[in-house]
PDB file of C-alpha atoms in Angstrom:
ATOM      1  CA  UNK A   1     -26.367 -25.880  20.975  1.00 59.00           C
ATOM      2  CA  UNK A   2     -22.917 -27.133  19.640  1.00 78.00           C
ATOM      3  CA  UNK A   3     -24.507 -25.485  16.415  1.00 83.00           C
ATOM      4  CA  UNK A   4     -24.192 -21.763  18.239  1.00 87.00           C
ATOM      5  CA  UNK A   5     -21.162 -22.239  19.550  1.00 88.00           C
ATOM      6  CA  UNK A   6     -19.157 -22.966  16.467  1.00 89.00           C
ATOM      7  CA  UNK A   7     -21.473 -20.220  14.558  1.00 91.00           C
ATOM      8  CA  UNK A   8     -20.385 -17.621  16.999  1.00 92.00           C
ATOM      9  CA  UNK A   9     -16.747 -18.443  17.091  1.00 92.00           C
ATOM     10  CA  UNK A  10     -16.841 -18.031  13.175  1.00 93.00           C
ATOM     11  CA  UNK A  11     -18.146 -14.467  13.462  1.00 93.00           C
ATOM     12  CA  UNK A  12     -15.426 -13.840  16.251  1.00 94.00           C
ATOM     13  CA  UNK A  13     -12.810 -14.977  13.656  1.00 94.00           C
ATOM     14  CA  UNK A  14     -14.180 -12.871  10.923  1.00 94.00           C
ATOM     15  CA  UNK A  15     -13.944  -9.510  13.039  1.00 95.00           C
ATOM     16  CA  UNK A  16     -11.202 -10.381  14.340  1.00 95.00           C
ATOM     17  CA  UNK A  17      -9.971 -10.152  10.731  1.00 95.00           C
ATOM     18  CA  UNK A  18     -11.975  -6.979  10.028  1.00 96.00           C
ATOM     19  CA  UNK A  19     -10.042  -5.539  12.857  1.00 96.00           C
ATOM     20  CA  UNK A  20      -6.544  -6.377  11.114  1.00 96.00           C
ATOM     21  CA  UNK A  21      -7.711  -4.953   8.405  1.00 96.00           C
ATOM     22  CA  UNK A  22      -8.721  -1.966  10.117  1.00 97.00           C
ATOM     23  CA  UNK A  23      -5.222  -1.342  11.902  1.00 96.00           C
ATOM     24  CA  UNK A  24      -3.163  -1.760   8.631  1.00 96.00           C
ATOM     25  CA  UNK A  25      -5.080   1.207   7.186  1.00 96.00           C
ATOM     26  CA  UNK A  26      -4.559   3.253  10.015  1.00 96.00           C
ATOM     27  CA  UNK A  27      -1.044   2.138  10.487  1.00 96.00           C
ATOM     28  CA  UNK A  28      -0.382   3.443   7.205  1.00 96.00           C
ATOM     29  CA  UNK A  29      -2.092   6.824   7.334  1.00 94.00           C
ATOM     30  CA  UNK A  30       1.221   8.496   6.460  1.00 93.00           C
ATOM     31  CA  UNK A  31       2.153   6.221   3.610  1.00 95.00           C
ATOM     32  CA  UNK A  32       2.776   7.788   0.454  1.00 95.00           C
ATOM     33  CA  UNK A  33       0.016   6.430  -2.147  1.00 94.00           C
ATOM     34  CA  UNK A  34      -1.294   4.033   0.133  1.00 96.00           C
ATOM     35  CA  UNK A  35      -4.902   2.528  -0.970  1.00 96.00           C
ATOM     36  CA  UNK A  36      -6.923   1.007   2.017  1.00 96.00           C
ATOM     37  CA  UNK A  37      -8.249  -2.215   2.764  1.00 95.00           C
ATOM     38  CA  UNK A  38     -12.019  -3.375   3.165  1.00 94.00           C
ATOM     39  CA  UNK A  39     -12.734  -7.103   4.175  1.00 93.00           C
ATOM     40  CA  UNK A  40     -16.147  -8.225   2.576  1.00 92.00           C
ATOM     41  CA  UNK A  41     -17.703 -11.418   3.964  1.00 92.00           C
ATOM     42  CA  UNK A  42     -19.753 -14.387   2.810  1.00 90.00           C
ATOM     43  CA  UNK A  43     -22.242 -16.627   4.835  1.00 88.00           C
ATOM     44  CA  UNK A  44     -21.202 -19.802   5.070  1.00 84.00           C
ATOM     45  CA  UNK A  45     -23.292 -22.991   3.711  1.00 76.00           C
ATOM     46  CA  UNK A  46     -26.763 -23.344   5.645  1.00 77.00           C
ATOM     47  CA  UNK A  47     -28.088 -26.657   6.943  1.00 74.00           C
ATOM     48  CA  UNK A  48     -31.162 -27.854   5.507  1.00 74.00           C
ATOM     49  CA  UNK A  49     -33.115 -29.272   8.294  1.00 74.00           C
ATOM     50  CA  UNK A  50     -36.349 -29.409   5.747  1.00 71.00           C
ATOM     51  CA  UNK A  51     -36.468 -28.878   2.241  1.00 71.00           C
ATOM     52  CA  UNK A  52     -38.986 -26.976   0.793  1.00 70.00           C
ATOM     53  CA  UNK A  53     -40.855 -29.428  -1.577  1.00 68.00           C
ATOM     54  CA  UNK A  54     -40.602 -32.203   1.379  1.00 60.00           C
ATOM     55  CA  UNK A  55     -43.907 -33.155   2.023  1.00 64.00           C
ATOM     56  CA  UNK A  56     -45.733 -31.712   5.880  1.00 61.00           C
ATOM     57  CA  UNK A  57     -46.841 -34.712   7.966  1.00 63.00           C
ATOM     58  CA  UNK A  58     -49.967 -32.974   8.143  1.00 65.00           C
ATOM     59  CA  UNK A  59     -50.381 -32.498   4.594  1.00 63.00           C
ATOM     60  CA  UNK A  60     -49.283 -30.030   2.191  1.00 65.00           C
ATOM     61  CA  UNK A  61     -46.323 -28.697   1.449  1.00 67.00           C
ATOM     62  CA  UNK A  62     -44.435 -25.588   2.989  1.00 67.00           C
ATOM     63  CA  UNK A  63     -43.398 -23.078   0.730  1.00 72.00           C
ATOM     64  CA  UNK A  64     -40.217 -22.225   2.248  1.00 77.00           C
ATOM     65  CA  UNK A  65     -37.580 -24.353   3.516  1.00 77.00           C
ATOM     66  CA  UNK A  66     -36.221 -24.517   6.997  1.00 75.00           C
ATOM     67  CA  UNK A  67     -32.439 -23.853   6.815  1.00 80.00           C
ATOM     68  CA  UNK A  68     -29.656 -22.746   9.908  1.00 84.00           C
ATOM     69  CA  UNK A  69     -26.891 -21.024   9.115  1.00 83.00           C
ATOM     70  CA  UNK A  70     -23.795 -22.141  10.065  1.00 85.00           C
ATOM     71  CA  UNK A  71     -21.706 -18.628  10.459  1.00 90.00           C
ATOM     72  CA  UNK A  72     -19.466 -16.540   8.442  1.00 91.00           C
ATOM     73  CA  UNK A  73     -16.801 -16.626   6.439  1.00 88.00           C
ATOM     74  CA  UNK A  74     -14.087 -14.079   4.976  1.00 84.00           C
ATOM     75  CA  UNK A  75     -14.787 -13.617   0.731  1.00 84.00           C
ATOM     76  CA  UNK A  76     -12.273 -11.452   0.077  1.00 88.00           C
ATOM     77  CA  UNK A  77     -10.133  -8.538   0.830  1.00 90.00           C
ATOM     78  CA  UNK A  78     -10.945  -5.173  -1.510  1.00 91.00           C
ATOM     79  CA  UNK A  79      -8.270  -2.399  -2.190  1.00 94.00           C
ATOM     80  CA  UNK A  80      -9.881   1.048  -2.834  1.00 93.00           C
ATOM     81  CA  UNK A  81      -7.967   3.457  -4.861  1.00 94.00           C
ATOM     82  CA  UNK A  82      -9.572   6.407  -4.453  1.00 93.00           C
ATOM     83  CA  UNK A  83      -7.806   9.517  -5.217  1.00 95.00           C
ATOM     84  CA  UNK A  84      -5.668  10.340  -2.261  1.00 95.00           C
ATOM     85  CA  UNK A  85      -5.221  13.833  -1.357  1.00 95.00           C
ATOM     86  CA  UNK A  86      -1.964  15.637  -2.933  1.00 96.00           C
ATOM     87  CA  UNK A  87       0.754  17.829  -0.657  1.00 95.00           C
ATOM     88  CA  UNK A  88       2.768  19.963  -2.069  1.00 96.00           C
ATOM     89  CA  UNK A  89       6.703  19.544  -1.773  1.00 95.00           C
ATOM     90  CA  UNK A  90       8.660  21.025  -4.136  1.00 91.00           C
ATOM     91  CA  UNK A  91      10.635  18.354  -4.675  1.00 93.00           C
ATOM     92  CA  UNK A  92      11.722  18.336  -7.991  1.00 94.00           C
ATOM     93  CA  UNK A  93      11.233  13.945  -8.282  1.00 95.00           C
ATOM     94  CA  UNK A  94       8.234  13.958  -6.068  1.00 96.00           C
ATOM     95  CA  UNK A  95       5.525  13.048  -8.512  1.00 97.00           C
ATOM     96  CA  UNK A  96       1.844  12.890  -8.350  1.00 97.00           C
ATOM     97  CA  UNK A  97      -0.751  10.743 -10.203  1.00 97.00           C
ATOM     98  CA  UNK A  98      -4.079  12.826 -10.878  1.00 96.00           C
ATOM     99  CA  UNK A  99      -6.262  10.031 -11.962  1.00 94.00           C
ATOM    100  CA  UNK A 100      -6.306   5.912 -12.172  1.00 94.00           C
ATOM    101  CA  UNK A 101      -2.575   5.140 -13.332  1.00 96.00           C
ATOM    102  CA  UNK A 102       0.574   3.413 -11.606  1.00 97.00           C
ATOM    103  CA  UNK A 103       4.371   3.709 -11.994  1.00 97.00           C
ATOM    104  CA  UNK A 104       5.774   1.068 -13.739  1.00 97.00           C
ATOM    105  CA  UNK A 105       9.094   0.149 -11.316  1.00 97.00           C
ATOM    106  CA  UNK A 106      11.714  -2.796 -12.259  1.00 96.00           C
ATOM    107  CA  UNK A 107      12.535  -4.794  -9.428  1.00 95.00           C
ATOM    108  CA  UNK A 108      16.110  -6.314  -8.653  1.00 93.00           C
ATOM    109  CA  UNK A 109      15.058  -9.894 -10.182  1.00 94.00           C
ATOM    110  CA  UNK A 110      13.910  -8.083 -13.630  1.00 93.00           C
ATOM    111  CA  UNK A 111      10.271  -8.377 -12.877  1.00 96.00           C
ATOM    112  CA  UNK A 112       7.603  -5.354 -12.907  1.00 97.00           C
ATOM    113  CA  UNK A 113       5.785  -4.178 -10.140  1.00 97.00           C
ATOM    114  CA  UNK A 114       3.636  -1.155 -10.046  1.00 97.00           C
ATOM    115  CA  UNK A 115       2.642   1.844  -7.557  1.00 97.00           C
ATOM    116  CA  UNK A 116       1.140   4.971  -7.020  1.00 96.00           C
ATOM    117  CA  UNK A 117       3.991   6.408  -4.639  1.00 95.00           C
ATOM    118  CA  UNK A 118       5.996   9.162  -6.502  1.00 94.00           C
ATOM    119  CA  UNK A 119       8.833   9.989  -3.943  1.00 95.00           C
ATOM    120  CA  UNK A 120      11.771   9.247  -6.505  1.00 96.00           C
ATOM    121  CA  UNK A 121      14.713   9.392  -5.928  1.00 95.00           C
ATOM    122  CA  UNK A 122      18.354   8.921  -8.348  1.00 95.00           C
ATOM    123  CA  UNK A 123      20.574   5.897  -7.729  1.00 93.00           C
ATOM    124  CA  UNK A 124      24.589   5.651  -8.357  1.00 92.00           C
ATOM    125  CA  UNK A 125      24.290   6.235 -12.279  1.00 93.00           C
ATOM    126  CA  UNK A 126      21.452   8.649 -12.149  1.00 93.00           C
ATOM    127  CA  UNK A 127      18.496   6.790 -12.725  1.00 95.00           C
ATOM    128  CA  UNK A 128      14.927   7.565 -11.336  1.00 96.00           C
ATOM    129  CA  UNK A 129      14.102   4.868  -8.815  1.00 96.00           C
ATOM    130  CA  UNK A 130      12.116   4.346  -5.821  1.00 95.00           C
ATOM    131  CA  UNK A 131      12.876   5.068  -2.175  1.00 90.00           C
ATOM    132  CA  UNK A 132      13.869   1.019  -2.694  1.00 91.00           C
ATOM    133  CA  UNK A 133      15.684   1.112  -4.996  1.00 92.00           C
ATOM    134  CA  UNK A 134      13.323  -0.378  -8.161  1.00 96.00           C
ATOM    135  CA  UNK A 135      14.131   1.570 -11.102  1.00 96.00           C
ATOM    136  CA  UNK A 136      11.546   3.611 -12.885  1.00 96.00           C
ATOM    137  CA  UNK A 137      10.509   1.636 -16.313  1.00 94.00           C
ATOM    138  CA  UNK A 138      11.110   2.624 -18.939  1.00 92.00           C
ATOM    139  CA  UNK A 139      14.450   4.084 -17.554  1.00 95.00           C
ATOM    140  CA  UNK A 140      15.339   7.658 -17.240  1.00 95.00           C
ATOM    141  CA  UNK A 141      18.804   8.942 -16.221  1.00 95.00           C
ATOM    142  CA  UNK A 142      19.655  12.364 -14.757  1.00 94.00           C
ATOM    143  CA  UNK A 143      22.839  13.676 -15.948  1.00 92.00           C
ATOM    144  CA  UNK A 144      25.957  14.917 -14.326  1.00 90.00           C
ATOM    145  CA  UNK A 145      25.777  18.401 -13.812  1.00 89.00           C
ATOM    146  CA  UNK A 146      22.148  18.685 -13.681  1.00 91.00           C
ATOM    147  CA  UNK A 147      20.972  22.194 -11.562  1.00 91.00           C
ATOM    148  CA  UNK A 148      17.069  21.217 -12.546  1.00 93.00           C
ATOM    149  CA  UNK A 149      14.888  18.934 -13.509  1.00 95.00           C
ATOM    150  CA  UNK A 150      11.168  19.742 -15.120  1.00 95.00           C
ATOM    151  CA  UNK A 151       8.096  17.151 -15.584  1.00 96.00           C
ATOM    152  CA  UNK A 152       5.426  18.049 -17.431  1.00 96.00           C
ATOM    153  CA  UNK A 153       1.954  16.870 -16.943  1.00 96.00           C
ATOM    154  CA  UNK A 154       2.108  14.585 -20.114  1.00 95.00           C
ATOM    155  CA  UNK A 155       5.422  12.975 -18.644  1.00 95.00           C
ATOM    156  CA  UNK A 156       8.236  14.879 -20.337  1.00 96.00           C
ATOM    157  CA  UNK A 157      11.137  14.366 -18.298  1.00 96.00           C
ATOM    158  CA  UNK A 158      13.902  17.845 -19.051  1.00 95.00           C
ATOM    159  CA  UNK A 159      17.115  18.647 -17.660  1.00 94.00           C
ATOM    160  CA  UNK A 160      18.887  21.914 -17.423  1.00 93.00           C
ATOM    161  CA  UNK A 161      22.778  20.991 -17.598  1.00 91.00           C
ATOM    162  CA  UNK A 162      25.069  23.230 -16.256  1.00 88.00           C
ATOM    163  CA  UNK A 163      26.781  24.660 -19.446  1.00 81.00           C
ATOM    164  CA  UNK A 164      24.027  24.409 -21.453  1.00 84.00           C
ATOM    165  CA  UNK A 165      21.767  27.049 -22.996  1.00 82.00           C
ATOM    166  CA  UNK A 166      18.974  24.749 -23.849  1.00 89.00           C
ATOM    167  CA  UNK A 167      17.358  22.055 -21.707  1.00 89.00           C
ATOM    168  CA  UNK A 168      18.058  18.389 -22.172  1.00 92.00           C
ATOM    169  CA  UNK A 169      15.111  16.235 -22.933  1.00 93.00           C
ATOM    170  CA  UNK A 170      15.625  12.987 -20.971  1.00 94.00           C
ATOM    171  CA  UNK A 171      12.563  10.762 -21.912  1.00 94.00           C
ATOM    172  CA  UNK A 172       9.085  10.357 -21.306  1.00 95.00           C
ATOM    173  CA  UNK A 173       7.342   8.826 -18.745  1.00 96.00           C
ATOM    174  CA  UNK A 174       4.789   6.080 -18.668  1.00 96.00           C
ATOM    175  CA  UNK A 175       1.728   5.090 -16.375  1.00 97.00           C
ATOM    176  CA  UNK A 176      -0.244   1.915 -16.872  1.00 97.00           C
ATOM    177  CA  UNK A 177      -4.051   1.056 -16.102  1.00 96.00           C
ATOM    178  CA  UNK A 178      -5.616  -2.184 -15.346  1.00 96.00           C
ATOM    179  CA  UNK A 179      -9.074  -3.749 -16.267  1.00 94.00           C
ATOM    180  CA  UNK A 180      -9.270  -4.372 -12.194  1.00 94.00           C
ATOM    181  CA  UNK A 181      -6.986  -2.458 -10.609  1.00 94.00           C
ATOM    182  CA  UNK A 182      -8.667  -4.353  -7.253  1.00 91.00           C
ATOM    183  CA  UNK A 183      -7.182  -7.798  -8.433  1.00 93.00           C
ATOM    184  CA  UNK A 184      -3.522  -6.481  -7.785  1.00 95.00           C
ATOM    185  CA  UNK A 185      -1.519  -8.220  -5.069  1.00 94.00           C
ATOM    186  CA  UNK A 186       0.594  -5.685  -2.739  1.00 94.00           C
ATOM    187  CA  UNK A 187       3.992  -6.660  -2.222  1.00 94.00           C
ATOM    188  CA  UNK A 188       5.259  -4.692   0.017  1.00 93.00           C
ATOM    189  CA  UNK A 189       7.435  -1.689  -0.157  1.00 92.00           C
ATOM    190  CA  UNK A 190       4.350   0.555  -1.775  1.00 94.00           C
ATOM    191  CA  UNK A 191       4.280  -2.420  -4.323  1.00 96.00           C
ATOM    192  CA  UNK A 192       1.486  -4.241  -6.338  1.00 96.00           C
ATOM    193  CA  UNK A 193       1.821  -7.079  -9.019  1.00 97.00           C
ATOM    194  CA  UNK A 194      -0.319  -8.294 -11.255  1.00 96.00           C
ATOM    195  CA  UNK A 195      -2.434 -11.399 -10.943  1.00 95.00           C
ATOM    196  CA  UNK A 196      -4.679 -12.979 -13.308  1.00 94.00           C
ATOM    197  CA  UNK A 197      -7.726 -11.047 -11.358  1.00 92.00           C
ATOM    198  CA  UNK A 198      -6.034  -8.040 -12.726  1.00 94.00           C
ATOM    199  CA  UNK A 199      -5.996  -8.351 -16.121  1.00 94.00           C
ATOM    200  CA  UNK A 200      -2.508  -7.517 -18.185  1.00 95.00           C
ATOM    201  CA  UNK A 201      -1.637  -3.600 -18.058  1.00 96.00           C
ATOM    202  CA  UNK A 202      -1.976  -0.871 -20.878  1.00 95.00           C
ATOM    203  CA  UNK A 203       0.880   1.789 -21.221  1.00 96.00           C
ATOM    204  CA  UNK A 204      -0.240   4.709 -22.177  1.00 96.00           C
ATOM    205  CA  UNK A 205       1.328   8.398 -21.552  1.00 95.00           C
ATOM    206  CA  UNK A 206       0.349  10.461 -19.190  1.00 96.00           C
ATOM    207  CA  UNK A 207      -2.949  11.944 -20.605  1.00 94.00           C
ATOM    208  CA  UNK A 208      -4.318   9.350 -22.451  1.00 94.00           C
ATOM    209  CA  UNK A 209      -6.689   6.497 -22.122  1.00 92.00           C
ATOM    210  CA  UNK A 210      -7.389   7.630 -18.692  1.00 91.00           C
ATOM    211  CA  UNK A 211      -4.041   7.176 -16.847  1.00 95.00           C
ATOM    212  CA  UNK A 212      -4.134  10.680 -15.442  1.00 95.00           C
ATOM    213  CA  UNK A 213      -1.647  12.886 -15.656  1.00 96.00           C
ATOM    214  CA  UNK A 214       1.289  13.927 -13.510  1.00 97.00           C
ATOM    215  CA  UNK A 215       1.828  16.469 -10.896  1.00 96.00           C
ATOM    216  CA  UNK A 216       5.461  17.623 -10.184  1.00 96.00           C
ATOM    217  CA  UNK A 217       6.277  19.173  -6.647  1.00 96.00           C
ATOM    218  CA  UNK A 218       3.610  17.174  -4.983  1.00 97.00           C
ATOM    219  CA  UNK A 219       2.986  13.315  -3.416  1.00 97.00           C
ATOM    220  CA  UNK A 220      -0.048  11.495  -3.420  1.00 97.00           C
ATOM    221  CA  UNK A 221      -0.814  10.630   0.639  1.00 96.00           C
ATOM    222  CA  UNK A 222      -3.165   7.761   1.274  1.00 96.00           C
ATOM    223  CA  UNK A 223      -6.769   7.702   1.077  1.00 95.00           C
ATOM    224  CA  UNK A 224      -7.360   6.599   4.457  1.00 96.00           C
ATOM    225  CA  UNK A 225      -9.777   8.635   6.673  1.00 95.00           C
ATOM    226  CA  UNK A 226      -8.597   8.607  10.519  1.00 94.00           C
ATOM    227  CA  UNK A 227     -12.109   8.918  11.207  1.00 95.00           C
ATOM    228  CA  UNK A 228     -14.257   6.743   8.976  1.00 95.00           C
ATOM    229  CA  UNK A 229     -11.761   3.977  10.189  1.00 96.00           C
ATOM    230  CA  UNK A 230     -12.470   4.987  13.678  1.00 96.00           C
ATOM    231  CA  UNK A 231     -15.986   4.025  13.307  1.00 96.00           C
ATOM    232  CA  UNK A 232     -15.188   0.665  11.917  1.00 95.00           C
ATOM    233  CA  UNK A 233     -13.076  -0.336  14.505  1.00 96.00           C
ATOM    234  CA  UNK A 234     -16.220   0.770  16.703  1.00 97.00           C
ATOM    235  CA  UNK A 235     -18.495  -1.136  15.241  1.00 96.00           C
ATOM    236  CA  UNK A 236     -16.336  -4.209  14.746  1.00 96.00           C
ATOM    237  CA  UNK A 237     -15.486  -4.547  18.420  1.00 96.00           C
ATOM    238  CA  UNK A 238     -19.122  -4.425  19.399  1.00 96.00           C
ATOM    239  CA  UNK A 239     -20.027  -7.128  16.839  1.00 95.00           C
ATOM    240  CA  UNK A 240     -16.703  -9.061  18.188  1.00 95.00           C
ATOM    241  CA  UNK A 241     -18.578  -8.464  22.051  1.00 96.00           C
ATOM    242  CA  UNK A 242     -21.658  -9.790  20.697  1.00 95.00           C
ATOM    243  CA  UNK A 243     -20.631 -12.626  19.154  1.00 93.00           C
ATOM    244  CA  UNK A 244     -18.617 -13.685  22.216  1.00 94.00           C
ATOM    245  CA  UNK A 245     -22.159 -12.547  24.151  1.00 94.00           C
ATOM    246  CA  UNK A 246     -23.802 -15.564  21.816  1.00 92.00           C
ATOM    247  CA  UNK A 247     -20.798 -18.023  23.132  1.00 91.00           C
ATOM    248  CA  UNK A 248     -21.103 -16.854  26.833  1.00 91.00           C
ATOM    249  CA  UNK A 249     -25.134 -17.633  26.574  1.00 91.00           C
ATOM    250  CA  UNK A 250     -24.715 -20.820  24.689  1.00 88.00           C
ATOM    251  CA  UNK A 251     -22.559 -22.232  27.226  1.00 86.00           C
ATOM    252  CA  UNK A 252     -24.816 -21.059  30.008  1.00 87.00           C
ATOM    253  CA  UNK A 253     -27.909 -22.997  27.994  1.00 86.00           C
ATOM    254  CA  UNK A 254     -25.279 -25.833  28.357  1.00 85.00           C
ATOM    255  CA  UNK A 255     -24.882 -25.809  32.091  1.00 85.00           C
ATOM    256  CA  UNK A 256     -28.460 -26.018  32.859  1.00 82.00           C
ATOM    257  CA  UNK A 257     -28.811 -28.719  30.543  1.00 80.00           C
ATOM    258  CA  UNK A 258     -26.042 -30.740  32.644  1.00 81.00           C
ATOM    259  CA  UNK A 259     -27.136 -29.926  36.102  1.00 80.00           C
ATOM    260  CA  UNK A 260     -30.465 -31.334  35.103  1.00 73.00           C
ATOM    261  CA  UNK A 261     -31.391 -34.794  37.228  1.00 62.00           C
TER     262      UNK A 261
END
């Protein structure tokens, strides 16, 4: 009976989890390249009461063992990063990744970090950086006097300077791809970093070795769906009720057991 009681409370735990899980996606419905979250789970060791090849008392020898499990456990968490659908802003540094690339960004310490939301912006000396602050690597710098600013699909970053006849080529921009873009650890701040689950990154330009290519005037939203979430968190809390049903009727079992004389 102990058994049930510890089994259950594992499966409480792990939707209890689920359901964390669930909230951060919805919580971040509205956040620019955003990839959701699935937890995956992993029964937990079973208890072998009887072996398989252990001789029956009454002779013979069963040909399946007789095992309990002993509950759940969480395996892992999984990002998804399915394409997210694009909305159109027509803003000139708002960039969009058609296909399975990331923005290589330098953060403050020197280190990379990677990410899939486009909203640029230009710090004090003109360079292309996040809504953070982490510059866009390798850098490119807008110029004073700039009236526009045109990004091609294959990255070419061009500047029309006031004073000029011809536009200023500024640099090219780069998107990397992983082996396992799942093994990435988020950060924070629309951030991921690699991990040795990820493998090391290939640059490539946009339109080659299947980064994708870029979209200017439009932002990549997240590839959460209100709905499909909705269901989860249904069917989590009814598995949470159950299991707490199993905990509630183990405990009852328990009673009867005591009152016995």
């Amino acid at each position: 009976m102990i058994r049930t009681l510890y089994t259950a409370a594992t499966g409480m735990e792990a939707q209890q989890l689920k359901m964390d899980v669930i909230s951060n996606n919805l919580a971040n419905t509205g956040t620019t390249g955003f990839k959701k979250v699935r937890a995956e789970f992993a029964d937990l060791l079973s208890e072998t009461i009887r072996g398989a090849a252990q001789p029956d008392p009454r002779g013979g020898t069963p040909p399946t063992p007789l095992q309990v499990g002993l509950g759940v456990r969480t395996g892992t968490t999984t990002r998804t990063f399915s394409q997210g659908d694009l909305t159109a802003t027509q803003g000139p540094l708002d960039l969009a990744i058609e296909g399975d690339g990331f923005f290589t960004v330098r953060r403050p310490d020197g280190t990379l970090a990677y990410t899939r939301a486009g909203n640029f912006k230009v710090d004090a000396t003109g360079r292309l950086c996040t809504a953070h602050g982490e510059v866009l690597d390798p850098e490119i710098t807008i110029p004073q006097g700039t009236t526009s600013v045109t990004i091609t699909a294959d990255g070419t970053v061009s500047a029309q300077v006031s004073g000029r006849d011809q536009a200023q080529q500024l640099g090219q921009i780069q998107l990397a791809r992983f082996p396992n873009p799942g093994g990435l650890e988020a950060i924070g701040g629309n951030l991921l970093v690699t991990t040795p689950g990820s493998g090391e990154p290939v640059n490539a330009k946009p339109g080659e070795l299947g980064v994708g290519t870029l979209s200017q005037g439009y932002l990549e939203g997240a590839n959460v769906k209100a709905v499909e979430e909705m269901i989860e968190m249904i069917t989590t809390q009814r598995a949470y009720e159950l299991n707490s049903k199993v905990i509630q009727t183990a405990d009852q079992m328990l009673q009867k057991l005591t009152n016995l004389r």
